[in-house]
Amino acid sequence: MSFLKKLFSKPSKEKENQQIHHNINQIYNTQPFQRKSNPIYNYNGIYRIEQFEIILEQQIIDLEQLKQLTWRGAPQVYRAKVWKLILKYIPPNHMSQTSVIQKKRQDYIQYIKNYYEQIHERDQNEEKILIMISNVVLRTQPDYQLFRDPKIQKLIKRLLFIWSQRHPMSSYVQEINDIASPLIAVFLNEYVRVDFNKFDVPPDFDKLPDDIFLDMEADIYWCLCKIIENIQDYFIHNQPGVSLANEKIKNILSFIDPTILDYFQQQQIDFNHFAFRWIISLLVREFPLYLAIRILDTYLSEGDNMANLHIYTVSNLILKCGLEIKNKNMDEAIIFLQNLPTKDWTELDIEMLLQEAYVFKEYMTNKQNLNQSVTPTQSNRISNK
């Protein structure tokens, strides 16, 4: 990674600010939307699977080691368990996992009885929320047959309604369904083989016993709650987290490539016209689902820092749009930004998007130390994998 060496090398004091700023500008790919023939990074390879097996077979799993390995993608065969572990839904101690997850699943069954099945006790506001959720469910991942299946749609409807009732400060905000969709595909793959390219209904899907399906729904619900805990300001009244994220993104762009920010200002493009969805849905709707799942591997491995990396990833994606939109008028640019041509992106493109975002984050985080000649530390997640 030569650009990392350039970025983190220590130049003479008088050239430091100028050189690092130049290197930051050279990191991101300036033509990302052109069709490429990049090789695919194989995070489902035998060696990667063996690395995960070594960690997952530990009596007490080293979560930091697991997060570090997951940063560059989890293999499909272990992804569901890995996500449950790094989200701290199940404990790292194997001896405790069964009892903890059984208790959580029992709690969720009780929530269904208390919140969803009490049809005659719903008030007008709850009925309104349920109607809104029903409409949203129909728009969840519409390109994939799996999400048009009635059982999956019922699952989404039920867990979103329960979430809204248990989080009255937020009620229900659209895009939570988008965040749930990768969890559904990943956790279903524990029981029946999911095609992560087509996301059709698996052949043995209808043979799943109801109790297994309910266990899966409970796991999805609790892990969704864990994810939203990290970005809860996106979903409370007035969504202050989204406004703050927009301001941070503008600050990042103004430092890395102010010409893009100038363009948005000249064209009077409001970030909420496109970035609102990017931010609140964790980019799930901007990429094919299998790539959104890959993004979540990295996001979840960041733990409490997930929201911060997400802001830098969104910023990097805007930077990559620069050459595509600078010659467009406002309407053309907004249409492009709302319909990104990412269907031909590969895992390698996502890998670079995330690694570049991480570099930006590390640099901006340590920028205040430049006057003291403190060199930012390269992340093991980038250099050791």
CSV table of C-alpha atoms in Angstrom, one decimal, residues 166 190 258 263 280 298 301 334:
chain,number,residue,atom,x,y,z
A,166,ARG,CA,-40.4,-0.8,22.5
A,190,GLU,CA,-27.6,-20.6,9.0
A,258,PRO,CA,-13.2,21.5,-1.5
A,263,TYR,CA,-19.9,22.4,-6.7
A,280,ILE,CA,-29.6,6.5,7.7
A,298,THR,CA,-16.5,-3.9,8.4
A,301,SER,CA,-16.3,-4.9,13.4
A,334,ILE,CA,-29.4,14.6,-7.9
